[in-house]
Amino acid sequence: MKHIVILGSTGSIGVSALEVLAGYSDRFKVCALTAATKDEPFAEQIAAFRPNVAAMSDENAASRLKNRPQVGDTTIYSGVEGLVQAATLDQADLVISAIVGAAGLVPTLAAIQAGKNVALANKEPMVMAGQLMQQEARAHGVTIFPVDSEHSALFQSMQGHRKEDIRRIILTCSGGPFRTCTREDMRHKTKAEALNHPNWEMGSKITIDSATLMNKGLEVIEAHWLFDIPASNIEVIIHPQSIIHSMVEYNDGSIIAQMGIPDMKIPIAYALSYPEHIPLDLPRCDLLKEGPLSFEAPDTERFPCLALAYRALQAGGTMPAVLNAANEVAVQGFLDDTISFLDIEGVIEGTMDAHLKTNLDTLEDALSADRWARDHAGNMVNDGAAAEVTMRRAGHA
Ligand SMILES: NC(=O)c1ccc[n+]([C@@H]2O[C@H](COP(=O)([O-])OP(=O)(O)OC[C@H]3O[C@@H](n4cnc5c(N)ncnc54)[C@H](OP(=O)(O)O)[C@@H]3O)[C@@H](O)[C@H]2O)c1
C-alpha cells in the first residue's frame, strides 16, 4: 500500500488525483490532504477518504472545518506549519504537490527534506528555486515525478534512452484561447474570454497563464531544472490540438513523443504508479477522428511573456522567482479587474527591469525575492504603471 499526501486537494489537479486514487483503493491510501479556504468541499473529501491528517492554510477556514461533522477522527492542522506537518507525515510515501503558486514552495521543499518522493504539479516552486529543490532532492534521495502533462511526456519520452544522447526537448503548447488574436484584439479581452481555454479544464491562475503563454515560459524553466537541459536546448512549438504532449529529439534525429487525450488523470496516474501504466477509464485517443495535427512557431512579439521567462532563466539567481511573483500579482490584478490583459506583461517586465539580481542559495533567498517582487508588482498594479511599460513596448514594436 502506497501512502499518499495531496497538497491542494480541492483544486483542479487535487480533485483529478483523488478520482484516480478512488479507483485504486487497494493500492493507495490517502493519509493527508490540504486546502486553503474551501472548507465545505474539503470536508466532503475528508469524509470520503478518511485521511489521518487534514490541514488548511487559512486559520478561519480550519476553525470552520473543525466544527464540521464530516471530519470524524481526522486530525486538523492549520497555517503554513499545518501544511508542512501534512507534507512530512511519517507514513507518507509520495506527496502530490498541487497547490497553486509560490505558496507551495515551503511545504513541497519540506516534503523533499523529509525524504518524501514528490509528484510535482505545482510548477511555481521549481521556477522560483529549482536549483535548491534539486539539490535537496539529491541530498535526501528523493525522486521528483513530473505531473505537468508536458513534463510527464518528456519524462516518458526519455525512458530507456541516454541523457547524453538528447539534442533538444520540444515543449508543445496549445497556444491558448488567444492564439490567433492580434495585439489589438488582446487589448480588449475580458476575464471570461481569457478563462475559456480551448482544450484544458484547469484552475483560474494557470488558465490565465495559458492565455499569456507565461504558462509555457514557466514550463521552460521547470523543464530546465527537472531534466538539467540548458535553455538553448529547450524549444516551444504551438500544437493547437494538444494531442502530442511534448517531445525529445536525440542526436541521430529521432524524435520520441508522448501522445494522448488532454486529461490530467493520465500524467497524475503515471506519477503515482511509475513505472507502471495503470488502466484508466477514459476516452481513448482516436487519431482517425482527431483530424490533422498541426504545428506553428510561437510568436513572442504577440506573446512577450514567453520571452520574459527565457530572459529570467538566462539571468538566473533571483530573477525567475521575481518573474514568478510578478506574474502571480499581475494575474490576480487581472482577475480582480484592476488591470487589463496586456498589462499583465507590463507588470512582469517592469518588475524584472527594476530588480537587482542576486544569488539564490537558500529558501530565505527565494522568499525574500518573492516578497520584494510582490511589493513592486503590487505597486505597479495599483498605480497603473503597467500600462506605461506595455505602451513603451508597443512604441518599440
Ligand atoms: N489544472 C491543471 O490542469 C494543471 C496542469 C498542469 C499543472 N498544473 C499546476 O498545478 C498547480 C495547481 O493548479 P490547479 O489548476 O489545480 O489550481 P487550483 O484549481 O486553483 O487549486 C489550487 C489548490 O491550492 C490550494 N491553495 C491555493 N492557495 C493556497 C495557499 N496560499 N496555501 C495553500 N494552499 C493553497 C487551493 O485550496 P482552496 O481550494 O481551498 O482555495 C486548491 O486546493 C499549479 O501550480 C498549476 O500550474 C495544473
Tab-separated table of C-alpha atoms and ligand atoms in Angstrom:
chain	number	residue	atom	x	y	z
A	1	MET	CA	0.000	0.000	0.000
A	2	LYS	CA	1.416	3.392	-1.017
A	3	HIS	CA	0.513	6.242	1.369
A	4	ILE	CA	-0.287	9.494	-0.435
A	5	VAL	CA	-0.450	13.136	0.659
A	6	ILE	CA	-2.153	15.694	-1.583
A	7	LEU	CA	-1.179	19.316	-1.090
A	8	GLY	CA	-4.025	21.302	-2.686
A	9	SER	CA	-6.661	18.540	-2.853
A	10	THR	CA	-9.583	20.921	-3.541
A	11	GLY	CA	-8.021	22.260	-6.755
A	12	SER	CA	-8.337	21.012	-10.305
A	13	ILE	CA	-5.283	18.714	-10.020
A	14	GLY	CA	-6.184	17.669	-6.468
A	15	VAL	CA	-9.681	16.578	-7.488
A	16	SER	CA	-8.356	14.666	-10.521
A	17	ALA	CA	-5.766	12.966	-8.292
A	18	LEU	CA	-8.485	11.871	-5.848
A	19	GLU	CA	-10.509	10.475	-8.767
A	20	VAL	CA	-7.527	8.346	-9.815
A	21	LEU	CA	-6.863	7.248	-6.220
A	22	ALA	CA	-10.545	6.352	-5.666
A	23	GLY	CA	-10.272	3.793	-8.459
A	24	TYR	CA	-7.254	2.116	-6.826
A	25	SER	CA	-8.079	1.974	-3.112
A	26	ASP	CA	-6.391	-1.463	-2.978
A	27	ARG	CA	-3.038	0.151	-3.897
A	28	PHE	CA	-3.142	3.682	-2.483
A	29	LYS	CA	-4.214	5.099	0.870
A	30	VAL	CA	-4.703	8.847	1.268
A	31	CYS	CA	-3.010	9.791	4.549
A	32	ALA	CA	-3.160	13.606	4.376
A	33	LEU	CA	-4.966	16.308	2.423
A	34	THR	CA	-4.547	20.078	2.409
A	35	ALA	CA	-6.544	23.074	1.156
A	36	ALA	CA	-6.592	26.829	1.692
A	37	THR	CA	-10.081	28.252	2.182
A	38	LYS	CA	-12.742	25.924	0.761
A	39	ASP	CA	-13.727	24.053	3.915
A	40	GLU	CA	-17.025	22.736	2.539
A	41	PRO	CA	-15.726	20.606	-0.366
A	42	PHE	CA	-12.674	19.807	1.761
A	43	ALA	CA	-14.900	18.316	4.484
A	44	GLU	CA	-16.570	16.112	1.842
A	45	GLN	CA	-13.158	14.874	0.686
A	46	ILE	CA	-12.221	14.081	4.291
A	47	ALA	CA	-15.453	12.115	4.736
A	48	ALA	CA	-14.794	10.163	1.525
A	49	PHE	CA	-11.068	9.384	2.002
A	50	ARG	CA	-10.641	9.419	5.806
A	51	PRO	CA	-7.062	10.793	5.902
A	52	ASN	CA	-5.186	10.754	9.221
A	53	VAL	CA	-4.408	14.454	8.815
A	54	ALA	CA	-6.038	17.413	7.049
A	55	ALA	CA	-4.577	20.920	7.013
A	56	MET	CA	-5.866	24.289	5.855
A	57	SER	CA	-3.554	27.248	5.335
A	58	ASP	CA	-6.339	29.679	6.238
A	59	GLU	CA	-6.861	29.732	10.022
A	60	ASN	CA	-10.541	30.749	9.839
A	61	ALA	CA	-11.313	28.008	7.338
A	62	ALA	CA	-9.523	25.494	9.580
A	63	SER	CA	-11.674	26.601	12.557
A	64	ARG	CA	-14.838	26.177	10.493
A	65	LEU	CA	-13.629	22.764	9.327
A	66	LYS	CA	-13.103	21.533	12.901
A	67	ASN	CA	-16.819	22.097	13.558
A	68	ARG	CA	-17.980	20.075	10.575
A	69	PRO	CA	-19.284	16.581	11.373
A	70	GLN	CA	-17.546	15.038	8.308
A	71	VAL	CA	-14.046	15.379	9.833
A	72	GLY	CA	-14.559	12.440	12.219
A	73	ASP	CA	-11.268	11.453	13.827
A	74	THR	CA	-9.055	13.173	11.217
A	75	THR	CA	-6.545	15.474	12.945
A	76	ILE	CA	-6.875	19.065	11.691
A	77	TYR	CA	-3.880	21.388	11.418
A	78	SER	CA	-3.737	24.969	10.196
A	79	GLY	CA	-1.419	27.596	8.748
A	80	VAL	CA	1.777	27.006	6.812
A	81	GLU	CA	3.040	24.836	9.705
A	82	GLY	CA	-0.059	22.677	9.261
A	83	LEU	CA	0.736	22.212	5.562
A	84	VAL	CA	4.299	21.240	6.499
A	85	GLN	CA	3.014	18.717	9.062
A	86	ALA	CA	0.844	17.140	6.369
A	87	ALA	CA	3.683	17.166	3.804
A	88	THR	CA	6.123	15.442	6.158
A	89	LEU	CA	3.838	12.870	7.768
A	90	ASP	CA	5.806	9.794	8.864
A	91	GLN	CA	3.756	7.247	6.932
A	92	ALA	CA	3.693	9.250	3.650
A	93	ASP	CA	5.438	7.610	0.681
A	94	LEU	CA	4.538	10.151	-2.022
A	95	VAL	CA	3.420	13.778	-1.840
A	96	ILE	CA	1.348	15.159	-4.714
A	97	SER	CA	2.289	18.831	-4.833
A	98	ALA	CA	-0.779	20.569	-6.313
A	99	ILE	CA	-1.042	23.905	-4.529
A	100	VAL	CA	-1.164	26.827	-6.954
A	101	GLY	CA	1.675	29.342	-6.949
A	102	ALA	CA	4.555	30.202	-4.658
A	103	ALA	CA	2.529	29.103	-1.601
A	104	GLY	CA	3.546	25.529	-2.444
A	105	LEU	CA	7.276	26.150	-2.045
A	106	VAL	CA	7.584	25.747	1.734
A	107	PRO	CA	5.525	22.531	2.087
A	108	THR	CA	6.957	20.955	-1.079
A	109	LEU	CA	10.530	21.668	-0.013
A	110	ALA	CA	9.704	20.342	3.473
A	111	ALA	CA	8.417	17.110	1.900
A	112	ILE	CA	11.656	16.747	-0.065
A	113	GLN	CA	13.765	17.445	3.026
A	114	ALA	CA	11.762	14.776	4.891
A	115	GLY	CA	12.762	12.274	2.170
A	116	LYS	CA	9.324	12.007	0.524
A	117	ASN	CA	9.065	11.353	-3.190
A	118	VAL	CA	7.119	14.140	-4.869
A	119	ALA	CA	4.651	14.137	-7.783
A	120	LEU	CA	5.056	17.735	-8.882
A	121	ALA	CA	2.178	19.636	-10.481
A	122	ASN	CA	2.898	22.893	-8.655
A	123	LYS	CA	5.472	24.280	-11.101
A	124	GLU	CA	5.975	27.665	-9.438
A	125	PRO	CA	8.307	26.403	-6.649
A	126	MET	CA	10.520	24.781	-9.313
A	127	VAL	CA	10.552	28.084	-11.213
A	128	MET	CA	11.431	30.055	-8.074
A	129	ALA	CA	14.029	27.753	-6.571
A	130	GLY	CA	14.707	24.870	-8.957
A	131	GLN	CA	18.373	24.564	-8.120
A	132	LEU	CA	17.662	24.412	-4.395
A	133	MET	CA	14.831	21.888	-4.832
A	134	GLN	CA	17.018	19.615	-6.951
A	135	GLN	CA	19.969	19.917	-4.553
A	136	GLU	CA	17.714	18.930	-1.649
A	137	ALA	CA	16.143	16.093	-3.663
A	138	ARG	CA	19.606	14.683	-4.385
A	139	ALA	CA	20.709	15.122	-0.767
A	140	HIS	CA	17.643	13.261	0.545
A	141	GLY	CA	17.436	10.562	-2.153
A	142	VAL	CA	14.079	11.876	-3.388
A	143	THR	CA	12.579	11.368	-6.852
A	144	ILE	CA	10.523	14.210	-8.285
A	145	PHE	CA	7.967	12.792	-10.733
A	146	PRO	CA	6.581	15.391	-13.154
A	147	VAL	CA	2.803	15.789	-13.302
A	148	ASP	CA	2.580	18.688	-15.743
A	149	SER	CA	1.467	16.918	-18.924
A	150	GLU	CA	4.396	18.291	-20.955
A	151	HIS	CA	6.984	17.243	-18.398
A	152	SER	CA	5.374	13.863	-17.933
A	153	ALA	CA	5.581	13.489	-21.739
A	154	LEU	CA	9.273	14.424	-21.697
A	155	PHE	CA	9.910	12.050	-18.787
A	156	GLN	CA	8.134	9.228	-20.639
A	157	SER	CA	9.992	10.032	-23.876
A	158	MET	CA	13.301	9.726	-22.006
A	159	GLN	CA	12.619	6.248	-20.564
A	160	GLY	CA	15.133	3.763	-21.916
A	161	HIS	CA	17.258	6.471	-23.561
A	162	ARG	CA	20.561	8.026	-22.508
A	163	LYS	CA	20.526	11.611	-21.283
A	164	GLU	CA	23.778	12.384	-23.102
A	165	ASP	CA	22.066	11.481	-26.413
A	166	ILE	CA	19.416	14.204	-26.056
A	167	ARG	CA	19.803	17.025	-28.567
A	168	ARG	CA	16.848	19.154	-27.517
A	169	ILE	CA	13.466	18.976	-25.879
A	170	ILE	CA	10.347	20.357	-27.529
A	171	LEU	CA	7.535	21.538	-25.294
A	172	THR	CA	4.193	21.641	-27.065
A	173	CYS	CA	1.759	24.446	-26.347
A	174	SER	CA	-1.905	24.725	-27.325
A	175	GLY	CA	-1.494	28.471	-27.934
A	176	GLY	CA	-4.329	29.216	-25.520
A	177	PRO	CA	-7.588	30.997	-26.277
A	178	PHE	CA	-5.888	33.981	-27.997
A	179	ARG	CA	-3.602	32.001	-30.318
A	180	THR	CA	-4.851	33.731	-33.464
A	181	CYS	CA	-5.546	37.171	-31.941
A	182	THR	CA	-3.708	40.357	-32.849
A	183	ARG	CA	-2.298	42.575	-30.083
A	184	GLU	CA	-5.177	44.963	-30.735
A	185	ASP	CA	-7.706	42.117	-30.210
A	186	MET	CA	-5.948	41.132	-26.976
A	187	ARG	CA	-6.085	44.692	-25.607
A	188	HIS	CA	-9.843	44.320	-25.089
A	189	LYS	CA	-10.020	40.708	-23.932
A	190	THR	CA	-12.117	40.102	-20.839
A	191	LYS	CA	-11.564	37.799	-17.902
A	192	ALA	CA	-14.319	35.460	-19.162
A	193	GLU	CA	-12.650	35.189	-22.586
A	194	ALA	CA	-9.211	34.566	-21.067
A	195	LEU	CA	-10.636	31.870	-18.774
A	196	ASN	CA	-12.148	29.994	-21.731
A	197	HIS	CA	-9.290	27.593	-22.578
A	198	PRO	CA	-9.879	25.591	-25.792
A	199	ASN	CA	-8.525	22.204	-24.586
A	200	TRP	CA	-7.921	22.018	-20.810
A	201	GLU	CA	-10.112	22.486	-17.700
A	202	MET	CA	-7.829	23.999	-15.068
A	203	GLY	CA	-7.678	26.422	-12.138
A	204	SER	CA	-8.013	30.125	-12.957
A	205	LYS	CA	-4.354	31.120	-12.446
A	206	ILE	CA	-2.898	28.548	-14.854
A	207	THR	CA	-5.701	29.269	-17.348
A	208	ILE	CA	-4.717	32.952	-17.489
A	209	ASP	CA	-1.054	31.884	-17.709
A	210	SER	CA	-2.038	29.772	-20.720
A	211	ALA	CA	-3.647	32.789	-22.383
A	212	THR	CA	-0.496	34.945	-21.960
A	213	LEU	CA	1.811	31.948	-22.740
A	214	MET	CA	3.500	32.589	-19.380
A	215	ASN	CA	2.474	29.038	-18.522
A	216	LYS	CA	4.781	27.803	-21.288
A	217	GLY	CA	7.511	30.131	-20.056
A	218	LEU	CA	7.184	28.713	-16.526
A	219	GLU	CA	7.295	25.229	-18.051
A	220	VAL	CA	10.536	26.027	-19.898
A	221	ILE	CA	12.136	26.927	-16.548
A	222	GLU	CA	10.568	23.876	-14.881
A	223	ALA	CA	11.923	21.616	-17.661
A	224	HIS	CA	15.381	23.143	-17.291
A	225	TRP	CA	15.526	22.169	-13.614
A	226	LEU	CA	13.696	18.847	-13.854
A	227	PHE	CA	15.818	17.471	-16.707
A	228	ASP	CA	19.027	19.519	-16.407
A	229	ILE	CA	18.772	20.776	-20.008
A	230	PRO	CA	20.153	24.231	-20.931
A	231	ALA	CA	17.681	26.928	-22.025
A	232	SER	CA	19.204	26.957	-25.514
A	233	ASN	CA	18.130	23.301	-25.989
A	234	ILE	CA	14.543	23.828	-24.867
A	235	GLU	CA	12.147	24.805	-27.639
A	236	VAL	CA	8.460	25.585	-27.659
A	237	ILE	CA	6.172	24.690	-30.553
A	238	ILE	CA	2.496	25.568	-30.858
A	239	HIS	CA	0.332	22.479	-31.354
A	240	PRO	CA	-3.310	23.572	-31.085
A	241	GLN	CA	-4.807	20.057	-30.797
A	242	SER	CA	-2.932	19.179	-27.531
A	243	ILE	CA	-2.543	15.541	-28.605
A	244	ILE	CA	1.268	15.435	-28.606
A	245	HIS	CA	2.149	16.480	-25.062
A	246	SER	CA	5.870	17.091	-25.755
A	247	MET	CA	8.854	15.509	-27.497
A	248	VAL	CA	12.528	14.714	-27.088
A	249	GLU	CA	14.901	14.873	-30.037
A	250	TYR	CA	18.009	12.664	-29.900
A	251	ASN	CA	21.389	13.142	-31.600
A	252	ASP	CA	20.544	10.824	-34.509
A	253	GLY	CA	17.456	12.907	-35.416
A	254	SER	CA	14.922	10.547	-33.789
A	255	ILE	CA	12.086	12.378	-32.100
A	256	ILE	CA	10.204	10.500	-29.362
A	257	ALA	CA	6.809	11.952	-28.460
A	258	GLN	CA	4.109	11.050	-25.956
A	259	MET	CA	0.506	11.416	-27.117
A	260	GLY	CA	-2.985	11.048	-25.730
A	261	ILE	CA	-6.175	12.922	-24.982
A	262	PRO	CA	-5.711	16.061	-22.904
A	263	ASP	CA	-6.689	14.727	-19.456
A	264	MET	CA	-4.518	15.344	-16.398
A	265	LYS	CA	-5.510	11.996	-14.884
A	266	ILE	CA	-3.062	10.337	-17.304
A	267	PRO	CA	0.128	12.101	-16.082
A	268	ILE	CA	-1.141	12.020	-12.472
A	269	ALA	CA	-1.630	8.238	-12.649
A	270	TYR	CA	1.808	7.743	-14.205
A	271	ALA	CA	3.465	9.753	-11.412
A	272	LEU	CA	1.585	7.637	-8.858
A	273	SER	CA	2.287	4.250	-10.409
A	274	TYR	CA	5.636	4.734	-12.237
A	275	PRO	CA	6.965	2.690	-13.979
A	276	GLU	CA	3.591	1.014	-14.470
A	277	HIS	CA	0.880	2.459	-16.736
A	278	ILE	CA	-2.225	1.588	-14.728
A	279	PRO	CA	-5.516	1.249	-16.649
A	280	LEU	CA	-7.718	4.372	-16.609
A	281	ASP	CA	-11.364	4.518	-17.594
A	282	LEU	CA	-11.007	7.435	-20.031
A	283	PRO	CA	-11.963	8.045	-23.671
A	284	ARG	CA	-9.217	6.758	-25.982
A	285	CYS	CA	-7.324	8.953	-28.407
A	286	ASP	CA	-8.672	8.069	-31.859
A	287	LEU	CA	-6.193	9.549	-34.320
A	288	LEU	CA	-8.532	8.915	-37.250
A	289	LYS	CA	-11.103	11.201	-35.652
A	290	GLU	CA	-8.648	13.826	-34.384
A	291	GLY	CA	-8.043	15.276	-37.831
A	292	PRO	CA	-4.736	16.794	-38.881
A	293	LEU	CA	-2.197	17.578	-36.174
A	294	SER	CA	-0.661	20.986	-36.830
A	295	PHE	CA	2.335	22.964	-35.601
A	296	GLU	CA	3.273	26.656	-35.555
A	297	ALA	CA	6.181	28.698	-34.248
A	298	PRO	CA	5.391	30.717	-31.101
A	299	ASP	CA	5.198	34.484	-31.660
A	300	THR	CA	6.973	36.307	-28.824
A	301	GLU	CA	6.018	39.718	-30.281
A	302	ARG	CA	2.365	38.915	-29.630
A	303	PHE	CA	3.124	36.861	-26.510
A	304	PRO	CA	6.127	38.516	-24.824
A	305	CYS	CA	5.638	36.598	-21.540
A	306	LEU	CA	7.319	33.582	-23.137
A	307	ALA	CA	10.399	35.687	-23.940
A	308	LEU	CA	10.371	37.149	-20.413
A	309	ALA	CA	10.579	33.635	-18.972
A	310	TYR	CA	13.603	32.765	-21.161
A	311	ARG	CA	15.173	36.066	-20.083
A	312	ALA	CA	14.629	35.194	-16.398
A	313	LEU	CA	16.079	31.708	-16.857
A	314	GLN	CA	19.146	33.077	-18.619
A	315	ALA	CA	19.616	35.754	-15.914
A	316	GLY	CA	19.364	33.097	-13.178
A	317	GLY	CA	19.749	33.799	-9.450
A	318	THR	CA	16.678	35.514	-8.013
A	319	MET	CA	15.249	36.571	-11.414
A	320	PRO	CA	12.973	33.530	-12.011
A	321	ALA	CA	11.472	33.977	-8.514
A	322	VAL	CA	10.856	37.638	-9.362
A	323	LEU	CA	9.252	36.724	-12.701
A	324	ASN	CA	7.015	34.225	-10.934
A	325	ALA	CA	5.899	36.552	-8.135
A	326	ALA	CA	5.264	39.475	-10.504
A	327	ASN	CA	3.212	37.162	-12.701
A	328	GLU	CA	1.128	35.928	-9.754
A	329	VAL	CA	0.392	39.506	-8.673
A	330	ALA	CA	-0.403	40.618	-12.231
A	331	VAL	CA	-2.705	37.662	-12.909
A	332	GLN	CA	-4.559	38.365	-9.664
A	333	GLY	CA	-4.810	42.043	-10.689
A	334	PHE	CA	-6.379	40.960	-13.988
A	335	LEU	CA	-8.752	38.507	-12.260
A	336	ASP	CA	-9.756	41.334	-9.879
A	337	ASP	CA	-10.466	43.610	-12.888
A	338	THR	CA	-7.777	46.078	-11.729
A	339	ILE	CA	-5.554	45.790	-14.825
A	340	SER	CA	-6.133	44.805	-18.442
A	341	PHE	CA	-4.957	41.602	-20.111
A	342	LEU	CA	-1.968	43.270	-21.803
A	343	ASP	CA	-0.954	44.976	-18.555
A	344	ILE	CA	-0.001	41.555	-17.142
A	345	GLU	CA	3.186	41.522	-19.221
A	346	GLY	CA	3.861	45.167	-18.305
A	347	VAL	CA	3.810	44.386	-14.576
A	348	ILE	CA	6.183	41.454	-15.062
A	349	GLU	CA	8.615	43.285	-17.328
A	350	GLY	CA	8.605	46.430	-15.161
A	351	THR	CA	9.293	44.377	-12.029
A	352	MET	CA	12.101	42.422	-13.699
A	353	ASP	CA	13.652	45.654	-15.038
A	354	ALA	CA	13.678	47.115	-11.514
A	355	HIS	CA	15.206	44.032	-9.882
A	356	LEU	CA	18.863	43.819	-8.925
A	357	LYS	CA	19.511	40.112	-9.307
A	358	THR	CA	21.390	38.288	-6.529
A	359	ASN	CA	22.301	34.653	-5.926
A	360	LEU	CA	19.582	32.290	-4.776
A	361	ASP	CA	21.129	29.704	-2.452
A	362	THR	CA	18.611	29.318	0.352
A	363	LEU	CA	14.873	29.162	0.936
A	364	GLU	CA	15.079	32.594	2.543
A	365	ASP	CA	16.731	33.995	-0.627
A	366	ALA	CA	13.751	32.708	-2.648
A	367	LEU	CA	11.172	34.003	-0.185
A	368	SER	CA	12.769	37.426	0.072
A	369	ALA	CA	12.968	37.810	-3.752
A	370	ASP	CA	9.316	36.725	-3.866
A	371	ARG	CA	8.348	39.352	-1.223
A	372	TRP	CA	10.292	42.121	-2.989
A	373	ALA	CA	8.691	41.319	-6.357
A	374	ARG	CA	5.165	41.115	-4.897
A	375	ASP	CA	5.638	44.504	-3.332
A	376	HIS	CA	6.955	46.075	-6.549
A	377	ALA	CA	4.384	44.413	-8.795
A	378	GLY	CA	1.576	45.280	-6.364
A	379	ASN	CA	2.530	48.964	-6.595
A	380	MET	CA	2.544	48.738	-10.395
A	381	VAL	CA	-0.907	47.141	-10.411
A	382	ASN	CA	-2.303	49.806	-8.102
A	383	ASP	CA	-0.790	52.906	-9.682
A	384	GLY	CA	-1.371	51.995	-13.334
A	385	ALA	CA	2.366	51.826	-14.142
A	386	ALA	CA	1.967	48.579	-16.096
A	387	ALA	CA	0.165	50.364	-18.911
A	388	GLU	CA	3.223	52.600	-19.436
A	389	VAL	CA	5.527	49.598	-19.879
A	390	THR	CA	3.081	47.984	-22.292
A	391	MET	CA	2.773	51.222	-24.291
A	392	ARG	CA	6.548	51.685	-24.359
A	393	ARG	CA	6.765	48.138	-25.747
A	394	ALA	CA	4.149	48.996	-28.406
A	395	GLY	CA	6.211	52.060	-29.372
A	396	HIS	CA	9.278	49.869	-29.843
A	397	ALA	CA	7.431	47.264	-31.859
B	1	LIG	N1	-5.040	22.289	-13.518
B	1	LIG	C1	-4.249	21.681	-14.385
B	1	LIG	O1	-4.708	21.012	-15.319
B	1	LIG	C2	-2.762	21.782	-14.249
B	1	LIG	C3	-1.932	21.193	-15.224
B	1	LIG	C4	-0.567	21.237	-15.051
B	1	LIG	C5	-0.017	21.872	-13.951
B	1	LIG	N2	-0.837	22.465	-13.027
B	1	LIG	C6	-0.233	23.153	-11.885
B	1	LIG	O2	-0.753	22.566	-10.695
B	1	LIG	C7	-0.910	23.569	-9.687
B	1	LIG	C8	-2.359	23.573	-9.224
B	1	LIG	O3	-3.168	24.000	-10.299
B	1	LIG	P1	-4.759	23.903	-10.245
B	1	LIG	O4	-5.230	24.298	-11.588
B	1	LIG	O5	-5.149	22.577	-9.672
B	1	LIG	O6	-5.081	25.073	-9.202
B	1	LIG	P2	-6.455	25.368	-8.444
B	1	LIG	O7	-7.577	24.629	-9.073
B	1	LIG	O8	-6.550	26.834	-8.302
B	1	LIG	O9	-6.204	24.704	-6.992
B	1	LIG	C9	-5.247	25.202	-6.130
B	1	LIG	C10	-5.182	24.416	-4.846
B	1	LIG	O10	-4.215	25.075	-3.987
B	1	LIG	C11	-4.878	25.492	-2.785
B	1	LIG	N3	-4.297	26.785	-2.420
B	1	LIG	C12	-4.499	27.977	-3.030
B	1	LIG	N4	-3.795	28.949	-2.396
B	1	LIG	C13	-3.153	28.344	-1.367
B	1	LIG	C14	-2.307	28.817	-0.340
B	1	LIG	N5	-1.966	30.132	-0.239
B	1	LIG	N6	-1.827	27.934	0.559
B	1	LIG	C15	-2.170	26.633	0.480
B	1	LIG	N7	-2.987	26.122	-0.453
B	1	LIG	C16	-3.460	26.966	-1.384
B	1	LIG	C17	-6.356	25.588	-3.133
B	1	LIG	O11	-7.160	25.497	-1.947
B	1	LIG	P3	-8.686	26.105	-1.918
B	1	LIG	O12	-9.430	25.323	-2.958
B	1	LIG	O13	-9.140	25.831	-0.536
B	1	LIG	O14	-8.554	27.541	-2.271
B	1	LIG	C18	-6.504	24.385	-4.063
B	1	LIG	O15	-6.550	23.201	-3.303
B	1	LIG	C19	-0.463	24.884	-10.320
B	1	LIG	O16	0.869	25.130	-9.996
B	1	LIG	C20	-0.587	24.634	-11.817
B	1	LIG	O17	0.323	25.400	-12.576
B	1	LIG	C21	-2.187	22.425	-13.157
